[in-house]
PDB file of C-alpha atoms and ligand atoms in Angstrom:
ATOM      1  CA  UNK A  98      66.123  54.381  88.328  1.00 49.00           C
ATOM      2  CA  UNK A  99      63.225  53.505  90.606  1.00 59.00           C
ATOM      3  CA  UNK A 100      62.232  49.916  91.113  1.00 70.00           C
ATOM      4  CA  UNK A 101      58.937  50.526  89.366  1.00 65.00           C
ATOM      5  CA  UNK A 102      60.740  51.196  86.125  1.00 85.00           C
ATOM      6  CA  UNK A 103      61.965  47.584  86.126  1.00 95.00           C
ATOM      7  CA  UNK A 104      59.315  45.216  84.819  1.00 94.00           C
ATOM      8  CA  UNK A 105      58.676  42.485  87.397  1.00 95.00           C
ATOM      9  CA  UNK A 106      59.229  38.909  86.253  1.00 96.00           C
ATOM     10  CA  UNK A 107      57.685  35.793  87.672  1.00 97.00           C
ATOM     11  CA  UNK A 108      59.321  32.727  86.144  1.00 98.00           C
ATOM     12  CA  UNK A 109      58.298  29.144  86.695  1.00 98.00           C
ATOM     13  CA  UNK A 110      60.876  26.374  86.560  1.00 98.00           C
ATOM     14  CA  UNK A 111      59.052  23.110  86.044  1.00 98.00           C
ATOM     15  CA  UNK A 112      62.296  21.129  86.417  1.00 98.00           C
ATOM     16  CA  UNK A 113      61.671  17.497  85.307  1.00 98.00           C
ATOM     17  CA  UNK A 114      57.970  17.533  86.141  1.00 98.00           C
ATOM     18  CA  UNK A 115      54.650  17.214  84.266  1.00 98.00           C
ATOM     19  CA  UNK A 116      54.108  15.556  80.885  1.00 98.00           C
ATOM     20  CA  UNK A 117      53.930  16.945  77.362  1.00 98.00           C
ATOM     21  CA  UNK A 118      50.201  16.214  77.284  1.00 98.00           C
ATOM     22  CA  UNK A 119      49.721  18.439  80.350  1.00 98.00           C
ATOM     23  CA  UNK A 120      51.213  21.560  78.756  1.00 98.00           C
ATOM     24  CA  UNK A 121      48.105  22.603  76.864  1.00 98.00           C
ATOM     25  CA  UNK A 122      45.632  22.333  79.752  1.00 98.00           C
ATOM     26  CA  UNK A 123      48.113  24.114  82.028  1.00 98.00           C
ATOM     27  CA  UNK A 124      48.639  26.879  79.463  1.00 98.00           C
ATOM     28  CA  UNK A 125      44.969  27.402  78.783  1.00 97.00           C
ATOM     29  CA  UNK A 126      44.200  27.642  82.471  1.00 97.00           C
ATOM     30  CA  UNK A 127      47.041  30.055  83.121  1.00 97.00           C
ATOM     31  CA  UNK A 128      46.088  32.284  80.197  1.00 95.00           C
ATOM     32  CA  UNK A 129      42.483  32.426  81.321  1.00 95.00           C
ATOM     33  CA  UNK A 130      43.644  33.533  84.775  1.00 94.00           C
ATOM     34  CA  UNK A 131      46.293  35.950  83.547  1.00 90.00           C
ATOM     35  CA  UNK A 132      44.286  37.704  80.841  1.00 86.00           C
ATOM     36  CA  UNK A 133      44.778  41.414  81.467  1.00 79.00           C
ATOM     37  CA  UNK A 134      48.080  41.063  83.320  1.00 77.00           C
ATOM     38  CA  UNK A 135      50.558  42.864  81.129  1.00 80.00           C
ATOM     39  CA  UNK A 136      52.614  44.868  83.559  1.00 82.00           C
ATOM     40  CA  UNK A 137      54.574  41.851  84.790  1.00 89.00           C
ATOM     41  CA  UNK A 138      56.419  39.386  82.647  1.00 94.00           C
ATOM     42  CA  UNK A 139      55.464  35.745  83.128  1.00 96.00           C
ATOM     43  CA  UNK A 140      57.889  33.067  81.939  1.00 98.00           C
ATOM     44  CA  UNK A 141      57.313  29.329  81.958  1.00 98.00           C
ATOM     45  CA  UNK A 142      60.503  27.239  81.728  1.00 98.00           C
ATOM     46  CA  UNK A 143      59.716  23.695  80.679  1.00 98.00           C
ATOM     47  CA  UNK A 144      61.734  20.572  79.788  1.00 98.00           C
ATOM     48  CA  UNK A 145      63.140  20.540  76.227  1.00 98.00           C
ATOM     49  CA  UNK A 146      60.565  18.044  74.942  1.00 98.00           C
ATOM     50  CA  UNK A 147      57.718  20.301  76.044  1.00 98.00           C
ATOM     51  CA  UNK A 148      59.025  23.487  74.424  1.00 98.00           C
ATOM     52  CA  UNK A 149      57.093  23.104  71.142  1.00 98.00           C
ATOM     53  CA  UNK A 150      53.815  22.515  73.004  1.00 98.00           C
ATOM     54  CA  UNK A 151      54.467  25.449  75.332  1.00 98.00           C
ATOM     55  CA  UNK A 152      55.340  27.768  72.441  1.00 98.00           C
ATOM     56  CA  UNK A 153      52.168  26.749  70.683  1.00 98.00           C
ATOM     57  CA  UNK A 154      49.836  27.257  73.613  1.00 98.00           C
ATOM     58  CA  UNK A 155      51.343  30.616  74.631  1.00 97.00           C
ATOM     59  CA  UNK A 156      51.693  31.939  71.071  1.00 96.00           C
ATOM     60  CA  UNK A 157      50.353  35.476  70.807  1.00 93.00           C
ATOM     61  CA  UNK A 158      50.006  35.793  74.600  1.00 93.00           C
ATOM     62  CA  UNK A 159      52.120  37.789  77.048  1.00 91.00           C
ATOM     63  CA  UNK A 160      53.559  34.618  78.557  1.00 96.00           C
ATOM     64  CA  UNK A 161      57.099  33.800  77.474  1.00 97.00           C
ATOM     65  CA  UNK A 162      58.613  30.357  77.193  1.00 98.00           C
ATOM     66  CA  UNK A 163      62.019  29.362  78.519  1.00 98.00           C
ATOM     67  CA  UNK A 164      64.318  26.342  78.533  1.00 98.00           C
ATOM     68  CA  UNK A 165      66.081  25.099  81.661  1.00 98.00           C
ATOM     69  CA  UNK A 166      69.495  24.438  80.196  1.00 98.00           C
ATOM     70  CA  UNK A 167      71.564  24.850  77.041  1.00 98.00           C
ATOM     71  CA  UNK A 168      74.699  23.241  75.678  1.00 98.00           C
ATOM     72  CA  UNK A 169      78.073  24.853  76.260  1.00 98.00           C
ATOM     73  CA  UNK A 170      78.928  24.007  72.658  1.00 98.00           C
ATOM     74  CA  UNK A 171      77.677  25.967  69.679  1.00 97.00           C
ATOM     75  CA  UNK A 172      76.807  22.936  67.492  1.00 96.00           C
ATOM     76  CA  UNK A 173      78.174  19.565  66.394  1.00 97.00           C
ATOM     77  CA  UNK A 174      78.760  16.034  67.619  1.00 98.00           C
ATOM     78  CA  UNK A 175      77.355  16.308  71.158  1.00 98.00           C
ATOM     79  CA  UNK A 176      74.787  13.532  71.384  1.00 98.00           C
ATOM     80  CA  UNK A 177      71.822  14.418  73.534  1.00 97.00           C
ATOM     81  CA  UNK A 178      72.625  18.125  73.823  1.00 98.00           C
ATOM     82  CA  UNK A 179      70.583  21.132  72.675  1.00 98.00           C
ATOM     83  CA  UNK A 180      72.359  24.307  71.544  1.00 98.00           C
ATOM     84  CA  UNK A 181      71.393  27.958  71.862  1.00 98.00           C
ATOM     85  CA  UNK A 182      70.758  28.454  68.127  1.00 98.00           C
ATOM     86  CA  UNK A 183      68.272  25.577  68.174  1.00 98.00           C
ATOM     87  CA  UNK A 184      66.367  27.118  71.089  1.00 98.00           C
ATOM     88  CA  UNK A 185      66.315  30.499  69.403  1.00 98.00           C
ATOM     89  CA  UNK A 186      65.222  29.067  66.062  1.00 98.00           C
ATOM     90  CA  UNK A 187      62.338  27.296  67.791  1.00 98.00           C
ATOM     91  CA  UNK A 188      61.137  30.623  69.205  1.00 98.00           C
ATOM     92  CA  UNK A 189      62.254  30.217  72.803  1.00 98.00           C
ATOM     93  CA  UNK A 190      62.948  33.530  74.566  1.00 98.00           C
ATOM     94  CA  UNK A 191      64.590  32.607  77.878  1.00 98.00           C
ATOM     95  CA  UNK A 192      66.998  30.006  79.158  1.00 98.00           C
ATOM     96  CA  UNK A 193      67.890  29.313  82.777  1.00 98.00           C
ATOM     97  CA  UNK A 194      71.644  28.919  83.203  1.00 98.00           C
ATOM     98  CA  UNK A 195      73.581  27.799  86.271  1.00 98.00           C
ATOM     99  CA  UNK A 196      70.714  26.468  88.328  1.00 98.00           C
ATOM    100  CA  UNK A 197      72.131  24.937  91.510  1.00 97.00           C
ATOM    101  CA  UNK A 198      70.826  21.527  90.441  1.00 97.00           C
ATOM    102  CA  UNK A 199      72.958  21.829  87.295  1.00 98.00           C
ATOM    103  CA  UNK A 200      75.913  23.064  89.323  1.00 97.00           C
ATOM    104  CA  UNK A 201      75.775  20.289  91.903  1.00 95.00           C
ATOM    105  CA  UNK A 202      74.265  17.294  90.070  1.00 96.00           C
ATOM    106  CA  UNK A 203      75.825  17.905  86.660  1.00 96.00           C
ATOM    107  CA  UNK A 204      79.162  19.436  87.649  1.00 95.00           C
ATOM    108  CA  UNK A 205      78.616  22.816  86.030  1.00 97.00           C
ATOM    109  CA  UNK A 206      81.319  25.171  87.180  1.00 98.00           C
ATOM    110  CA  UNK A 207      81.549  28.929  86.728  1.00 98.00           C
ATOM    111  CA  UNK A 208      83.607  28.602  83.552  1.00 98.00           C
ATOM    112  CA  UNK A 209      81.073  26.353  81.842  1.00 98.00           C
ATOM    113  CA  UNK A 210      78.288  28.642  83.004  1.00 98.00           C
ATOM    114  CA  UNK A 211      80.027  31.663  81.506  1.00 98.00           C
ATOM    115  CA  UNK A 212      80.445  29.787  78.202  1.00 98.00           C
ATOM    116  CA  UNK A 213      76.730  28.983  78.167  1.00 98.00           C
ATOM    117  CA  UNK A 214      75.750  32.563  79.000  1.00 98.00           C
ATOM    118  CA  UNK A 215      77.866  33.924  76.149  1.00 98.00           C
ATOM    119  CA  UNK A 216      76.570  31.407  73.610  1.00 98.00           C
ATOM    120  CA  UNK A 217      72.959  32.000  74.655  1.00 98.00           C
ATOM    121  CA  UNK A 218      73.292  35.781  74.440  1.00 98.00           C
ATOM    122  CA  UNK A 219      75.099  35.528  71.086  1.00 98.00           C
ATOM    123  CA  UNK A 220      72.178  33.464  69.801  1.00 98.00           C
ATOM    124  CA  UNK A 221      69.758  36.230  70.847  1.00 98.00           C
ATOM    125  CA  UNK A 222      68.286  34.490  73.886  1.00 98.00           C
ATOM    126  CA  UNK A 223      67.534  36.110  77.234  1.00 98.00           C
ATOM    127  CA  UNK A 224      69.212  34.379  80.177  1.00 98.00           C
ATOM    128  CA  UNK A 225      68.199  33.814  83.784  1.00 98.00           C
ATOM    129  CA  UNK A 226      71.466  33.225  85.631  1.00 98.00           C
ATOM    130  CA  UNK A 227      71.086  31.459  88.972  1.00 98.00           C
ATOM    131  CA  UNK A 228      73.470  32.087  91.827  1.00 98.00           C
ATOM    132  CA  UNK A 229      73.331  31.033  95.441  1.00 98.00           C
ATOM    133  CA  UNK A 230      75.298  29.732  98.379  1.00 98.00           C
ATOM    134  CA  UNK A 231      74.941  26.381 100.129  1.00 97.00           C
ATOM    135  CA  UNK A 232      74.026  26.114 103.813  1.00 96.00           C
ATOM    136  CA  UNK A 233      77.648  25.269 104.619  1.00 97.00           C
ATOM    137  CA  UNK A 234      78.910  28.350 102.804  1.00 97.00           C
ATOM    138  CA  UNK A 235      76.408  30.573 104.653  1.00 97.00           C
ATOM    139  CA  UNK A 236      77.452  29.027 107.970  1.00 97.00           C
ATOM    140  CA  UNK A 237      81.092  29.626 107.094  1.00 98.00           C
ATOM    141  CA  UNK A 238      80.239  33.271 106.432  1.00 98.00           C
ATOM    142  CA  UNK A 239      81.440  33.192 102.820  1.00 98.00           C
ATOM    143  CA  UNK A 240      78.052  33.915 101.173  1.00 98.00           C
ATOM    144  CA  UNK A 241      79.151  37.199  99.631  1.00 98.00           C
ATOM    145  CA  UNK A 242      82.440  35.794  98.359  1.00 98.00           C
ATOM    146  CA  UNK A 243      80.567  32.912  96.704  1.00 98.00           C
ATOM    147  CA  UNK A 244      77.981  35.219  95.129  1.00 98.00           C
ATOM    148  CA  UNK A 245      80.654  37.647  93.934  1.00 98.00           C
ATOM    149  CA  UNK A 246      82.568  34.823  92.245  1.00 98.00           C
ATOM    150  CA  UNK A 247      79.426  33.404  90.611  1.00 98.00           C
ATOM    151  CA  UNK A 248      78.181  36.783  89.374  1.00 98.00           C
ATOM    152  CA  UNK A 249      81.515  38.071  88.083  1.00 98.00           C
ATOM    153  CA  UNK A 250      82.439  34.855  86.340  1.00 98.00           C
ATOM    154  CA  UNK A 251      78.994  34.455  84.752  1.00 98.00           C
ATOM    155  CA  UNK A 252      79.343  37.937  83.244  1.00 98.00           C
ATOM    156  CA  UNK A 253      82.981  37.628  82.171  1.00 98.00           C
ATOM    157  CA  UNK A 254      83.534  38.930  78.636  1.00 98.00           C
ATOM    158  CA  UNK A 255      80.128  40.626  78.285  1.00 98.00           C
ATOM    159  CA  UNK A 256      79.492  44.276  77.574  1.00 95.00           C
ATOM    160  CA  UNK A 257      76.876  46.448  79.242  1.00 95.00           C
ATOM    161  CA  UNK A 258      74.555  46.193  76.259  1.00 95.00           C
ATOM    162  CA  UNK A 259      74.318  42.407  76.622  1.00 97.00           C
ATOM    163  CA  UNK A 260      73.108  42.888  80.205  1.00 98.00           C
ATOM    164  CA  UNK A 261      69.747  44.060  78.851  1.00 97.00           C
ATOM    165  CA  UNK A 262      68.997  40.390  78.206  1.00 98.00           C
ATOM    166  CA  UNK A 263      70.317  39.153  81.541  1.00 98.00           C
ATOM    167  CA  UNK A 264      68.215  38.461  84.620  1.00 98.00           C
ATOM    168  CA  UNK A 265      69.765  37.162  87.852  1.00 98.00           C
ATOM    169  CA  UNK A 266      68.021  34.778  90.209  1.00 98.00           C
ATOM    170  CA  UNK A 267      69.328  34.539  93.750  1.00 98.00           C
ATOM    171  CA  UNK A 268      68.466  31.046  94.892  1.00 98.00           C
ATOM    172  CA  UNK A 269      70.108  30.014  98.160  1.00 97.00           C
ATOM    173  CA  UNK A 270      70.657  26.275  97.753  1.00 96.00           C
ATOM    174  CA  UNK A 271      69.334  25.574 101.252  1.00 96.00           C
ATOM    175  CA  UNK A 272      65.987  27.181 100.356  1.00 95.00           C
ATOM    176  CA  UNK A 273      65.311  25.198  97.166  1.00 93.00           C
ATOM    177  CA  UNK A 274      62.540  22.643  97.516  1.00 90.00           C
ATOM    178  CA  UNK A 275      62.938  22.624 101.290  1.00 92.00           C
ATOM    179  CA  UNK A 276      59.992  24.752 102.367  1.00 89.00           C
ATOM    180  CA  UNK A 277      62.522  26.957 104.174  1.00 90.00           C
ATOM    181  CA  UNK A 278      62.811  30.357 102.542  1.00 91.00           C
ATOM    182  CA  UNK A 279      65.438  32.958 103.105  1.00 92.00           C
ATOM    183  CA  UNK A 280      63.990  35.826 105.109  1.00 96.00           C
ATOM    184  CA  UNK A 281      63.101  38.797 102.965  1.00 96.00           C
ATOM    185  CA  UNK A 282      65.961  40.702 104.603  1.00 97.00           C
ATOM    186  CA  UNK A 283      68.454  37.942 103.792  1.00 97.00           C
ATOM    187  CA  UNK A 284      67.226  37.828 100.200  1.00 98.00           C
ATOM    188  CA  UNK A 285      67.324  41.610  99.829  1.00 98.00           C
ATOM    189  CA  UNK A 286      70.830  41.764 101.284  1.00 98.00           C
ATOM    190  CA  UNK A 287      72.157  39.389  98.627  1.00 98.00           C
ATOM    191  CA  UNK A 288      70.101  40.837  95.738  1.00 98.00           C
ATOM    192  CA  UNK A 289      71.330  44.322  96.606  1.00 98.00           C
ATOM    193  CA  UNK A 290      74.871  42.934  96.766  1.00 98.00           C
ATOM    194  CA  UNK A 291      74.452  41.428  93.268  1.00 98.00           C
ATOM    195  CA  UNK A 292      73.312  44.820  91.974  1.00 98.00           C
ATOM    196  CA  UNK A 293      76.374  46.369  93.586  1.00 98.00           C
ATOM    197  CA  UNK A 294      78.718  43.892  91.891  1.00 98.00           C
ATOM    198  CA  UNK A 295      77.102  44.694  88.539  1.00 98.00           C
ATOM    199  CA  UNK A 296      77.287  48.433  89.282  1.00 98.00           C
ATOM    200  CA  UNK A 297      81.016  48.231  90.006  1.00 98.00           C
ATOM    201  CA  UNK A 298      81.656  46.440  86.714  1.00 97.00           C
ATOM    202  CA  UNK A 299      79.120  47.997  84.339  1.00 97.00           C
ATOM    203  CA  UNK A 300      78.037  51.280  85.927  1.00 97.00           C
ATOM    204  CA  UNK A 301      74.874  52.599  87.552  1.00 97.00           C
ATOM    205  CA  UNK A 302      72.667  52.688  84.455  1.00 97.00           C
ATOM    206  CA  UNK A 303      73.151  48.992  83.705  1.00 97.00           C
ATOM    207  CA  UNK A 304      72.861  47.999  87.383  1.00 98.00           C
ATOM    208  CA  UNK A 305      69.681  49.999  87.912  1.00 97.00           C
ATOM    209  CA  UNK A 306      68.041  48.366  84.912  1.00 97.00           C
ATOM    210  CA  UNK A 307      69.028  44.824  85.918  1.00 98.00           C
ATOM    211  CA  UNK A 308      66.235  42.592  87.142  1.00 98.00           C
ATOM    212  CA  UNK A 309      67.040  40.312  90.071  1.00 98.00           C
ATOM    213  CA  UNK A 310      64.718  37.561  91.272  1.00 98.00           C
ATOM    214  CA  UNK A 311      64.529  35.582  94.467  1.00 97.00           C
ATOM    215  CA  UNK A 312      63.969  31.824  94.308  1.00 97.00           C
ATOM    216  CA  UNK A 313      63.625  29.100  96.914  1.00 96.00           C
ATOM    217  CA  UNK A 314      60.318  27.816  98.327  1.00 95.00           C
ATOM    218  CA  UNK A 315      58.327  30.818  97.073  1.00 97.00           C
ATOM    219  CA  UNK A 316      54.561  30.353  97.501  1.00 96.00           C
ATOM    220  CA  UNK A 317      51.506  32.575  97.098  1.00 96.00           C
ATOM    221  CA  UNK A 318      51.625  33.037 100.874  1.00 96.00           C
ATOM    222  CA  UNK A 319      55.178  34.323 101.176  1.00 96.00           C
ATOM    223  CA  UNK A 320      55.821  35.932  97.736  1.00 96.00           C
ATOM    224  CA  UNK A 321      54.652  39.324  98.901  1.00 94.00           C
ATOM    225  CA  UNK A 322      57.449  39.599 101.494  1.00 96.00           C
ATOM    226  CA  UNK A 323      60.046  39.378  98.752  1.00 96.00           C
ATOM    227  CA  UNK A 324      58.310  41.617  96.215  1.00 95.00           C
ATOM    228  CA  UNK A 325      58.251  44.457  98.753  1.00 95.00           C
ATOM    229  CA  UNK A 326      62.042  44.578  98.799  1.00 96.00           C
ATOM    230  CA  UNK A 327      63.706  47.318  96.753  1.00 96.00           C
ATOM    231  CA  UNK A 328      66.193  45.083  94.928  1.00 97.00           C
ATOM    232  CA  UNK A 329      63.925  42.096  94.286  1.00 97.00           C
ATOM    233  CA  UNK A 330      62.124  42.312  90.959  1.00 97.00           C
ATOM    234  CA  UNK A 331      60.277  39.020  90.921  1.00 97.00           C
ATOM    235  CA  UNK A 332      60.653  35.337  91.636  1.00 98.00           C
ATOM    236  CA  UNK A 333      61.887  32.071  90.173  1.00 98.00           C
ATOM    237  CA  UNK A 334      59.483  29.405  91.304  1.00 98.00           C
ATOM    238  CA  UNK A 335      59.834  25.637  91.344  1.00 98.00           C
ATOM    239  CA  UNK A 336      57.128  23.594  93.063  1.00 97.00           C
ATOM    240  CA  UNK A 337      54.441  26.300  93.141  1.00 98.00           C
ATOM    241  CA  UNK A 338      54.816  26.924  89.398  1.00 98.00           C
ATOM    242  CA  UNK A 339      53.337  23.503  88.608  1.00 98.00           C
ATOM    243  CA  UNK A 340      49.884  24.694  89.630  1.00 98.00           C
ATOM    244  CA  UNK A 341      48.492  27.441  87.377  1.00 98.00           C
ATOM    245  CA  UNK A 342      46.465  28.918  90.243  1.00 97.00           C
ATOM    246  CA  UNK A 343      49.475  29.186  92.556  1.00 98.00           C
ATOM    247  CA  UNK A 344      51.656  30.522  89.755  1.00 97.00           C
ATOM    248  CA  UNK A 345      49.061  33.125  88.891  1.00 96.00           C
ATOM    249  CA  UNK A 346      48.619  34.154  92.541  1.00 95.00           C
ATOM    250  CA  UNK A 347      52.332  34.856  92.728  1.00 96.00           C
ATOM    251  CA  UNK A 348      52.151  36.795  89.472  1.00 94.00           C
ATOM    252  CA  UNK A 349      49.325  38.854  90.926  1.00 91.00           C
ATOM    253  CA  UNK A 350      51.337  39.583  94.074  1.00 88.00           C
ATOM    254  CA  UNK A 351      54.199  40.912  92.006  1.00 86.00           C
ATOM    255  CA  UNK A 352      51.970  43.644  90.609  1.00 77.00           C
ATOM    256  CA  UNK A 353      51.063  45.018  93.971  1.00 60.00           C
ATOM    257  CA  UNK A 354      54.558  45.749  95.109  1.00 58.00           C
ATOM    258  CA  UNK A 355      56.113  48.629  93.349  1.00 52.00           C
ATOM    259  CA  UNK A 356      57.697  51.535  95.104  1.00 51.00           C
TER     260      UNK A 356
HETATM  261  P1  13P B 222      61.209  25.616  94.792  1.00 85.32           P
HETATM  262  O1  13P B 222      60.323  26.807  94.534  1.00 85.32           O
HETATM  263  O2  13P B 222      60.506  24.305  94.565  1.00 85.32           O
HETATM  264  O3  13P B 222      61.905  25.715  96.110  1.00 85.32           O
HETATM  265  O4  13P B 222      62.367  25.641  93.672  1.00 85.32           O
HETATM  266  C1  13P B 222      63.066  26.818  93.475  1.00 85.32           C
HETATM  267  C2  13P B 222      63.892  26.661  92.265  1.00 85.32           C
HETATM  268  O5  13P B 222      64.857  25.922  92.254  1.00 85.32           O
HETATM  269  C3  13P B 222      63.487  27.409  91.062  1.00 85.32           C
HETATM  270  O6  13P B 222      64.473  27.366  90.094  1.00 85.32           O
END
């Protein structure tokens, strides 16, 4: 399958930024800019408390809404948590799972991430699974071992059919929020490796259909370098996704780069 048969995705991860009252103006501005852009998929992943506002403003548009986390428990006495069924019932399409900030600041290991992926997929959500090595791991030359472990354990217990609702995001930890991006060659090397791991486990058809994003200091200025790469199908954007103009510029770039 050629790259062009995979629909590009540009996903914004707002992290813990902006306010509920800012969702509507952001959404209206983004929709005005993005009217007519259907080829790519745009996803805006907002904090839990902003999901209803985001769903409302993007209702009927091509822009999907995502959460940034989900409980590893299906339901019950887990004060402060939000489960996959609740996200799905609200109308949320995507959830980011295994972001490096969750892994490092909230002790999420590969087993918990796999549990979340399975619950989210069972609930009917689409998942964006983040993987990436730290600077120390890259320097120790264990990047591919780390990525292999993260990818294989995230997908443990799934069948090929479930992979239709899985997107991977390669986000090297050292490139997140630092202004230092991976080079496009470094990013392509790892994204192609991820596709290879999926191919070995699920076969060529599933691997060729899998969408893999790059994330880490992506801006309108550098996005193009990544979108030109054969195994990179879009981007997961932090800081630049908080500005509708920057987010839209990156979305526009993703259209221009199909082989
Ligand atoms: P930045 O784009 O701010 O580096 O963040 C990347 C990221 O973590 C997206 O999930």
